[in-house]
Short mmCIF file of C-alpha atoms in Angstrom, two decimals:
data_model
loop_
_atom_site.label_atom_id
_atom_site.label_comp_id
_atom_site.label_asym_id
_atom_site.label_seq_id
_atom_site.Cartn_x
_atom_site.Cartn_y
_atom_site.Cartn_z
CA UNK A 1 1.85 -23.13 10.79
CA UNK A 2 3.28 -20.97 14.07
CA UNK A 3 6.71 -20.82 14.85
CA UNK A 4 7.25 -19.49 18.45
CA UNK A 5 10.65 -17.21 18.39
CA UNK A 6 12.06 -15.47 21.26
CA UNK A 7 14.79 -12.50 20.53
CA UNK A 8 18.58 -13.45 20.53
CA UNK A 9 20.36 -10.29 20.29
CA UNK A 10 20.08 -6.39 19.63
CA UNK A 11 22.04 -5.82 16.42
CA UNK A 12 23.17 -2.57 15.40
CA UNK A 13 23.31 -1.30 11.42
CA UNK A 14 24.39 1.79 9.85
CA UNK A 15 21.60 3.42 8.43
CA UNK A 16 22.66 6.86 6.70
CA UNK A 17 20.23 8.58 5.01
CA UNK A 18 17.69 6.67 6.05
CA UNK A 19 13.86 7.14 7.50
CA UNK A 20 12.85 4.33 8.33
CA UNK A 21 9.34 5.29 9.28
CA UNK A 22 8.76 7.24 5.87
CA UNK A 23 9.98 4.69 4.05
CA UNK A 24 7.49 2.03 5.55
CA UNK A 25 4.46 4.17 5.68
CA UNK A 26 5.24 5.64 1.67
CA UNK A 27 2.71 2.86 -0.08
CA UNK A 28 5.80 0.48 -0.85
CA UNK A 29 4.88 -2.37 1.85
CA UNK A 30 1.64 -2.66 3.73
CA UNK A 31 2.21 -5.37 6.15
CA UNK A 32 4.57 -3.46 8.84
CA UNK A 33 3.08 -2.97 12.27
CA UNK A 34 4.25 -0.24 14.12
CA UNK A 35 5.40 -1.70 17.79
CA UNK A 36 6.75 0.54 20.82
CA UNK A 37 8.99 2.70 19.27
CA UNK A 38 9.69 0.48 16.09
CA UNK A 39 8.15 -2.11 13.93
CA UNK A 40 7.50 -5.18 13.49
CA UNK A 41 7.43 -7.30 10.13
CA UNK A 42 8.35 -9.83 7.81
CA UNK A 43 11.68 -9.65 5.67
CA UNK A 44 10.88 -12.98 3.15
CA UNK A 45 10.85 -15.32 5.62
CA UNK A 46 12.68 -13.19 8.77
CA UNK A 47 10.63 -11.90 11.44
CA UNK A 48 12.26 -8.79 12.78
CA UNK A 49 11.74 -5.97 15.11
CA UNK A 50 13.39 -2.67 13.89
CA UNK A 51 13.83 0.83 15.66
CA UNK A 52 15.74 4.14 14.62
CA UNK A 53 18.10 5.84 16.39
CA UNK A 54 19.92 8.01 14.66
CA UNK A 55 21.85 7.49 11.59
CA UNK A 56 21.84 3.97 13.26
CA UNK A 57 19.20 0.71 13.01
CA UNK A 58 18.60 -1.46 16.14
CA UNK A 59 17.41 -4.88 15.24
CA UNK A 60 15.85 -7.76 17.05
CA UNK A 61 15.94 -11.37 15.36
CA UNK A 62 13.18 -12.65 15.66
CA UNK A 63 14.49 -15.60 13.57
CA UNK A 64 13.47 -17.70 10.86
CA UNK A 65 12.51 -21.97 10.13
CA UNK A 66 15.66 -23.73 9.61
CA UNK A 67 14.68 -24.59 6.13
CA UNK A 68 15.35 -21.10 5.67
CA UNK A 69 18.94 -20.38 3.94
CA UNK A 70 20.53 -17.70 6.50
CA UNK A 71 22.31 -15.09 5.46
CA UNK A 72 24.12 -12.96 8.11
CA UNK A 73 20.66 -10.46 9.43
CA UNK A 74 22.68 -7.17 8.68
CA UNK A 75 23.17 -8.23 5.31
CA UNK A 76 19.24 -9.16 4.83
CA UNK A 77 18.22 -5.81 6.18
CA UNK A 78 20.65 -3.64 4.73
CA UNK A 79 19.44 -5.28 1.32
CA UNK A 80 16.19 -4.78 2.31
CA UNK A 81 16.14 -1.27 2.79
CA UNK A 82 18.12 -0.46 -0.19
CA UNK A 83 20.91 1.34 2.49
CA UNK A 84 23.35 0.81 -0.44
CA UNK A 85 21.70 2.72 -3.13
CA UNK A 86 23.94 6.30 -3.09
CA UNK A 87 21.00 8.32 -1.98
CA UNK A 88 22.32 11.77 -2.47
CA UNK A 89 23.59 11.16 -6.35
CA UNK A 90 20.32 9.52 -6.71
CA UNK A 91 18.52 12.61 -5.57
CA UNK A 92 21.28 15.36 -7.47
CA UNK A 93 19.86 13.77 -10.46
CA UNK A 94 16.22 14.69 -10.51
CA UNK A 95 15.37 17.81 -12.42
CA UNK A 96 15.30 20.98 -10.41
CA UNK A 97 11.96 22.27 -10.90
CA UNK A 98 9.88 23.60 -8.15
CA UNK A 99 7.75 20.80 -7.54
CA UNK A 100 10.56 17.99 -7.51
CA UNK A 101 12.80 20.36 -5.06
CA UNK A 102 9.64 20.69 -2.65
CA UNK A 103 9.11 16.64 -2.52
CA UNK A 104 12.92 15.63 -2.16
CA UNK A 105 13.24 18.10 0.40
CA UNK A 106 10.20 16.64 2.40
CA UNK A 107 11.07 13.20 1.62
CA UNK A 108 14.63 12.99 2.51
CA UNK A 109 15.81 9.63 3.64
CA UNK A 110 13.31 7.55 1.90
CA UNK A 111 14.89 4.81 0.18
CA UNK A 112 13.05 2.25 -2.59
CA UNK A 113 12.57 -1.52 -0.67
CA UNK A 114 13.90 -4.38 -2.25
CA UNK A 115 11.00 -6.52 -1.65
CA UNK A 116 10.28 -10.25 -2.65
CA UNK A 117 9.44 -10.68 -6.16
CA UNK A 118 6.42 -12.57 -5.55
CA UNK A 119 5.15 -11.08 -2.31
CA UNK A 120 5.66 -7.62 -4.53
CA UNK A 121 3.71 -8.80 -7.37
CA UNK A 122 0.90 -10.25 -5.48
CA UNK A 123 0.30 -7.61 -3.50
CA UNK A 124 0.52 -5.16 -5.95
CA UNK A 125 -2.40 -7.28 -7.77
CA UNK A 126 -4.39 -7.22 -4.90
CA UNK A 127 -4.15 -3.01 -4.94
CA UNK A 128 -5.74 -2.25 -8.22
CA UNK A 129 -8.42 0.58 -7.16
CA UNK A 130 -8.10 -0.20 -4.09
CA UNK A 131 -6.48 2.93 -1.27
CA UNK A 132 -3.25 2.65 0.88
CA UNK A 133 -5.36 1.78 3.84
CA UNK A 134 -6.98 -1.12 2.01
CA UNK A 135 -4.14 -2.73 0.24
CA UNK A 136 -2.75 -3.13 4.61
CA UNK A 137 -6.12 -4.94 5.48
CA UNK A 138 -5.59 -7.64 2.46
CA UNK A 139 -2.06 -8.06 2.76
CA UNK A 140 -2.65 -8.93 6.35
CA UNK A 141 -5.28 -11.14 5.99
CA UNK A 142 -3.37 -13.01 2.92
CA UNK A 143 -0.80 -13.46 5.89
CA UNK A 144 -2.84 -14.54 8.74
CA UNK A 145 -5.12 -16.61 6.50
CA UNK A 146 -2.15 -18.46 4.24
CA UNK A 147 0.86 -17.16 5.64
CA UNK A 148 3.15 -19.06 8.74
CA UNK A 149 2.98 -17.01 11.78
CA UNK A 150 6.12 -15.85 14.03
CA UNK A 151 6.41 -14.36 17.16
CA UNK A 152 9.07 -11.17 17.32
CA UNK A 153 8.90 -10.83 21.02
CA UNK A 154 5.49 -10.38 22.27
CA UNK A 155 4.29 -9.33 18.67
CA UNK A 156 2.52 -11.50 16.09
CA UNK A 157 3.54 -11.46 12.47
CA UNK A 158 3.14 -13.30 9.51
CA UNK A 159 4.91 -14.25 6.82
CA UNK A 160 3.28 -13.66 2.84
CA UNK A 161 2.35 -17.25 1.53
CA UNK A 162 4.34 -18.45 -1.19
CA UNK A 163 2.80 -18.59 -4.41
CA UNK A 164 2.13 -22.46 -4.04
CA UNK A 165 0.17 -21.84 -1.18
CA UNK A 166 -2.17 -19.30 -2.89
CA UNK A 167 -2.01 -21.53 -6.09
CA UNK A 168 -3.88 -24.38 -3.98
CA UNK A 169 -7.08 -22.16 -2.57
CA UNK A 170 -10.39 -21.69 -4.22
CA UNK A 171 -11.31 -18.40 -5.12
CA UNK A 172 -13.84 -18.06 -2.58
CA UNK A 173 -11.14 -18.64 -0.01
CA UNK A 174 -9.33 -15.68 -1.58
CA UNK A 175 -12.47 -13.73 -1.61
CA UNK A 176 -12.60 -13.93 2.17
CA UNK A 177 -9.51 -11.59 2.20
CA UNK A 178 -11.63 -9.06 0.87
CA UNK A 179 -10.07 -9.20 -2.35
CA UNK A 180 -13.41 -8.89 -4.60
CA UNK A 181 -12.65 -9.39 -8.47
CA UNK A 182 -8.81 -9.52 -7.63
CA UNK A 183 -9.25 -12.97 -6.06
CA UNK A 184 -9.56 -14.63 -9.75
CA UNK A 185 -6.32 -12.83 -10.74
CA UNK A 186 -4.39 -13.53 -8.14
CA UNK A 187 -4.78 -16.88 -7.99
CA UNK A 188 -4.33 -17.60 -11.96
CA UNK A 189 -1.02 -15.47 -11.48
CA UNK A 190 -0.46 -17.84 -8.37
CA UNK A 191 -0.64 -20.91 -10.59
CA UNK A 192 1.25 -19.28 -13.63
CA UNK A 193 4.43 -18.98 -10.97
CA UNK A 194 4.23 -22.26 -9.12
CA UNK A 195 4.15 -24.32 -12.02
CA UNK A 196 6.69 -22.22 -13.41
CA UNK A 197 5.25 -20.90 -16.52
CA UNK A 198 6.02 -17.49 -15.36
CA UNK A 199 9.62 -17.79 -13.97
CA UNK A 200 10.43 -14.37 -12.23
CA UNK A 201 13.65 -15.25 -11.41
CA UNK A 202 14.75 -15.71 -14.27
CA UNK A 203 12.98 -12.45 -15.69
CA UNK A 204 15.72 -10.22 -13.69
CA UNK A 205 17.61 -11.26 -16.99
CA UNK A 206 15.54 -9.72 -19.54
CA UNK A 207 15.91 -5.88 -20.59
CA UNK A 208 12.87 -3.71 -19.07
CA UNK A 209 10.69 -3.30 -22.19
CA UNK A 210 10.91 -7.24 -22.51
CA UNK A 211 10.07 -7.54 -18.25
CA UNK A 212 7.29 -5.35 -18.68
CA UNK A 213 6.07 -7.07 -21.00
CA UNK A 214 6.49 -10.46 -19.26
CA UNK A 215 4.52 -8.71 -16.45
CA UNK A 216 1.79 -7.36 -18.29
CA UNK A 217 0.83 -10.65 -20.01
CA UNK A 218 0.40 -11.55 -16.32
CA UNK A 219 -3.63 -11.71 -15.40
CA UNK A 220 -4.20 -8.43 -13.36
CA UNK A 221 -1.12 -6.89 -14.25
CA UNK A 222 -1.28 -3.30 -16.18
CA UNK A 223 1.45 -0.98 -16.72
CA UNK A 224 0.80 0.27 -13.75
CA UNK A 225 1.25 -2.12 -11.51
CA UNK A 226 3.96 -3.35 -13.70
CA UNK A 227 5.84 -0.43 -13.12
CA UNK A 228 5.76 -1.14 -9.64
CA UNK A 229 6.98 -4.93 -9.95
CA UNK A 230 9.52 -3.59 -11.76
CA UNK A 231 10.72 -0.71 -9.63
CA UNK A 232 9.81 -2.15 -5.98
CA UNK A 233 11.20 -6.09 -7.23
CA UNK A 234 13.04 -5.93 -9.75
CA UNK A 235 15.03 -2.92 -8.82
CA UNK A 236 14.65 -1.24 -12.05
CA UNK A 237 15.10 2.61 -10.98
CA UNK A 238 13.79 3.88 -14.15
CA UNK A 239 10.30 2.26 -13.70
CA UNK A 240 8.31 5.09 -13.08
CA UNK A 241 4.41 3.90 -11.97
CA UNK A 242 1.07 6.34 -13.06
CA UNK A 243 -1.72 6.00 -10.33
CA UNK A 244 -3.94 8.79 -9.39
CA UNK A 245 -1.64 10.19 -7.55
CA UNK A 246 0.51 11.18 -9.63
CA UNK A 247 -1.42 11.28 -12.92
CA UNK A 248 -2.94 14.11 -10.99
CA UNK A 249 0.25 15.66 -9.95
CA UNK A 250 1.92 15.74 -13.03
CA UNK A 251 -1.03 17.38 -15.06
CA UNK A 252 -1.75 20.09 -12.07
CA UNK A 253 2.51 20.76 -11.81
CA UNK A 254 3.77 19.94 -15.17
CA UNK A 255 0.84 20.43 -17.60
CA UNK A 256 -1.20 23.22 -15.91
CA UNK A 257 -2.36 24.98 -19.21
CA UNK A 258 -3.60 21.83 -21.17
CA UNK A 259 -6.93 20.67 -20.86
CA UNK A 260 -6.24 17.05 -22.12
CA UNK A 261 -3.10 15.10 -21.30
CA UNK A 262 -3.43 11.45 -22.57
CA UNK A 263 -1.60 8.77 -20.26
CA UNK A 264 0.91 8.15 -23.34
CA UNK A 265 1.70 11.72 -22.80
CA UNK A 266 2.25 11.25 -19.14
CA UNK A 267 4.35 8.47 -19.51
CA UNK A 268 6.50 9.34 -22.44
CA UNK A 269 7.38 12.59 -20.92
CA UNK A 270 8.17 10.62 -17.04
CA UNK A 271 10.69 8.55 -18.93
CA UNK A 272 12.45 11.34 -20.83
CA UNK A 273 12.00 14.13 -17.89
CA UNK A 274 12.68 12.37 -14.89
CA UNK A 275 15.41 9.92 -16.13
CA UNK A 276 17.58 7.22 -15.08
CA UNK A 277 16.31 7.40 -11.21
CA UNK A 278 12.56 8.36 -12.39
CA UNK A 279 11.46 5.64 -10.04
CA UNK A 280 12.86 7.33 -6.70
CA UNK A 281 11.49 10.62 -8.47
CA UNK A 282 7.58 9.11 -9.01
CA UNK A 283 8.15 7.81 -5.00
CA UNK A 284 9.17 11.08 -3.77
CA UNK A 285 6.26 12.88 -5.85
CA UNK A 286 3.77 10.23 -4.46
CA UNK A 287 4.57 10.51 -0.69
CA UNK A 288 4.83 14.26 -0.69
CA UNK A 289 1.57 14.35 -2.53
CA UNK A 290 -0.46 11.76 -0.56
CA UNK A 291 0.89 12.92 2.93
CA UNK A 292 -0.16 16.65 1.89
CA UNK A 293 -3.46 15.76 1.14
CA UNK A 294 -3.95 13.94 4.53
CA UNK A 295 -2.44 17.04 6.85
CA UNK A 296 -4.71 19.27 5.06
CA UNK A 297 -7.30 16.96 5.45
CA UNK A 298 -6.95 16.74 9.29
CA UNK A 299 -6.20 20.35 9.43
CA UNK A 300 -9.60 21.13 7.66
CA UNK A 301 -11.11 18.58 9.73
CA UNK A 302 -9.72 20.11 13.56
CA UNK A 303 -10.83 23.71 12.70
CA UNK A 304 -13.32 25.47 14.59
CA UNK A 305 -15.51 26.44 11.49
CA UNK A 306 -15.37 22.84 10.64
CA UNK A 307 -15.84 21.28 13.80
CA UNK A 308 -19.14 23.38 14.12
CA UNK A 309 -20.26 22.90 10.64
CA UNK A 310 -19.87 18.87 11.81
CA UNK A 311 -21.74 19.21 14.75
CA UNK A 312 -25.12 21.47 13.17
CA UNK A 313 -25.24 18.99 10.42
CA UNK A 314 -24.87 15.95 13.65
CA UNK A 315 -27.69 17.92 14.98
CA UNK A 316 -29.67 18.68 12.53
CA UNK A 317 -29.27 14.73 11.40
CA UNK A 318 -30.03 13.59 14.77
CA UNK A 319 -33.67 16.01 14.38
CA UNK A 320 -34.51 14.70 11.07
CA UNK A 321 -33.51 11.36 12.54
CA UNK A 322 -36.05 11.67 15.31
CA UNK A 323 -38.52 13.25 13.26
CA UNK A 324 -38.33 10.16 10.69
CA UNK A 325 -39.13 7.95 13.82
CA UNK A 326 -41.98 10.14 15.01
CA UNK A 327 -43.79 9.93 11.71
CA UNK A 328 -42.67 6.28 11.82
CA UNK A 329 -44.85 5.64 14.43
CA UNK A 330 -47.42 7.62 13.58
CA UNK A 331 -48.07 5.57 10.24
CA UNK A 332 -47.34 2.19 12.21
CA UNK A 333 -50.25 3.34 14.43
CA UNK A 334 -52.75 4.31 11.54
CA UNK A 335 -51.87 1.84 9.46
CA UNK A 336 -52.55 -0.89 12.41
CA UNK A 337 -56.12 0.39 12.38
CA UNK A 338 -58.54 -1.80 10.65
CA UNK A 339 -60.60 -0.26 7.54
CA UNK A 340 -63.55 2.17 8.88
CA UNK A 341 -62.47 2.32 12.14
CA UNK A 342 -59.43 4.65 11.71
CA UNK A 343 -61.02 8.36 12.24
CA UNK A 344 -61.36 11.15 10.44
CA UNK A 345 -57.60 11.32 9.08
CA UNK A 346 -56.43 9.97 5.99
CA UNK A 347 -53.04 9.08 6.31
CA UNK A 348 -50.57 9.74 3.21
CA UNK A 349 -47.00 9.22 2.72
CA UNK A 350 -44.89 11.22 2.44
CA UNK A 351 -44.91 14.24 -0.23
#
């Protein structure tokens, strides 16, 4: 379904504290296009168009169906962005060790998203093993596959489909969002909430061992990804997700002179170390982490030692390349050769 929506007005919102690109681009949300100097996405069922400037947010409505309740659009966004949340206490409270000073420092103004319950789980079923990168190419093609499509300007966006609309594909329709083994999962979870057998509004209710638990019973929910329902959805600050990322941060950083750190380990000591705000504290880690790894990946790959190391192996590929051909040919043209009638040469493969 398309809904063609032009811009009404520029709206301005006080946004202290606040990055706006960091906080988009810090494996939260995935479906956010960057537009011109700003973005464009979804909020539920809101297309907007957001810039920064400043301390201050510019917004462009792009508008919503008019089955949509409205709420006033600085309202939605501010909620959105979490621009209530009292950053700086949030950030006094993490312990002061040298590796959580280094990543608040770096990551100041990233706030947690108050994303869509559903929209959060789903896509957060669809990431399991999958990279940053990956989880953005099936979130979009959920969207433009299921979703309703909006127009914020001259940009295309699309909203996530509701969990009814999932519910009512076939797995091989899901499997064309490259989803793989994910597709059965999502769409039993899909069913589970439209027929309302797993209510998540009404889990907001229920204490966080109890949600987590609701969660996990869910079919390709683990604590992980639980963790991140419950921090990214549910607001649950505590929450405090183990990926890779930082499973491999907090042994190098926090458990350098064990060999063996068991993920009961890990998480036990998150929820006692990093306390009440552990979630912004795992985000901050994360980000820091993940957007190190990349500059010092495209530093490595820019130098000159690289650079020439890249280009002797390109050549040296392209030789052996050409040399595979050669011989190619050579054995096409033997080989075409009818019995006793091909020389003095016996042709071999190769050693």
């Amino acid at each position: 379904m398309s809904f063609v929506i032009t811009f009404t007005s520029v709206i301005e919102i006080p946004a202290p504290s606040f990055d706006l690109a960091m906080s988009l681009d810090s494996g939260q949300v995935f479906h956010w296009q960057k537009t011109g100097k700003g973005f464009a996405g979804t909020i539920g069922d809101f297309a907007v168009y957001i810039e920064q400037n400043g301390n201050v947010l510019k917004v462009r409505d792009g508008g919503a169906p008019a089955r949509s309740p409205r709420r006033p659009l600085p309202e939605i966004v501010a909620r959105y962005f979490a621009l209530d949340h009292p950053l700086a206490e949030i950030c006094a409270s993490f312990p002061g060790d040298a590796v959580m000073n280094t990543s608040r420092k770096f990551c100041r103004g990233l706030r947690i998203i108050r994303q869509p319950k559903w929209e959060c789980l789903a896509t957060f079923i669809c990431s399991s093993m999958k990279q940053v990168a990956h989880i953005r190419q099936i979130s979009l093609a959920l969207r433009r596959r299921f979703g309703d499509q909006r127009r914020v300007g001259d940009q295309v966006v699309y909203t996530f489909p509701r969990a009814q609309r999932i519910a009512r594909a076939s797995e091989d329709d899901l499997r064309k969002c490259a989803l793989g083994y994910r597709a059965r999962n999502l769409l039993m979870t899909a069913r589970l909430v439209s027929s309302g057998k797993a209510n998540l509004e009404a889990w907001s209710a229920l204490p966080d061992a109890d949600l987590r638990e609701k969660l996990c019973a869910l079919p390709g929910v683990g604590a992980k990804i639980a963790n991140c329902v419950m921090l990214f959805a549910y607001e649950r600050l505590r929450a405090f997700p183990i990926d890779v990322w930082i499973e491999r941060t907090l042994k190098q950083q926090y458990f350098p002179r064990k060999k063996k750190v068991t993920t009961l380990q890990l998480r036990e000591f998150s929820e006692t170390y990093f306390g009440e705000h552990g979630g912004y504290a795992q985000q901050y880690l994360f980000h820091h982490a993940r957007t190190a790894l990349r500059k010092s990946a495209a530093a490595r790959d820019s130098s000159p030692a690289h650079r020439s190391a890249r280009n002797d192996k390109g050549r040296d590929t392209r030789v052996a390349s050409r040399k595979s051909r050669n011989r190619k040919r050579f054995l096409d043209s033997e080989s075409a050769c009818s019995p006793g009638h091909c020389g003095p040469f016996e042709v071999r493969g190769p050693e």
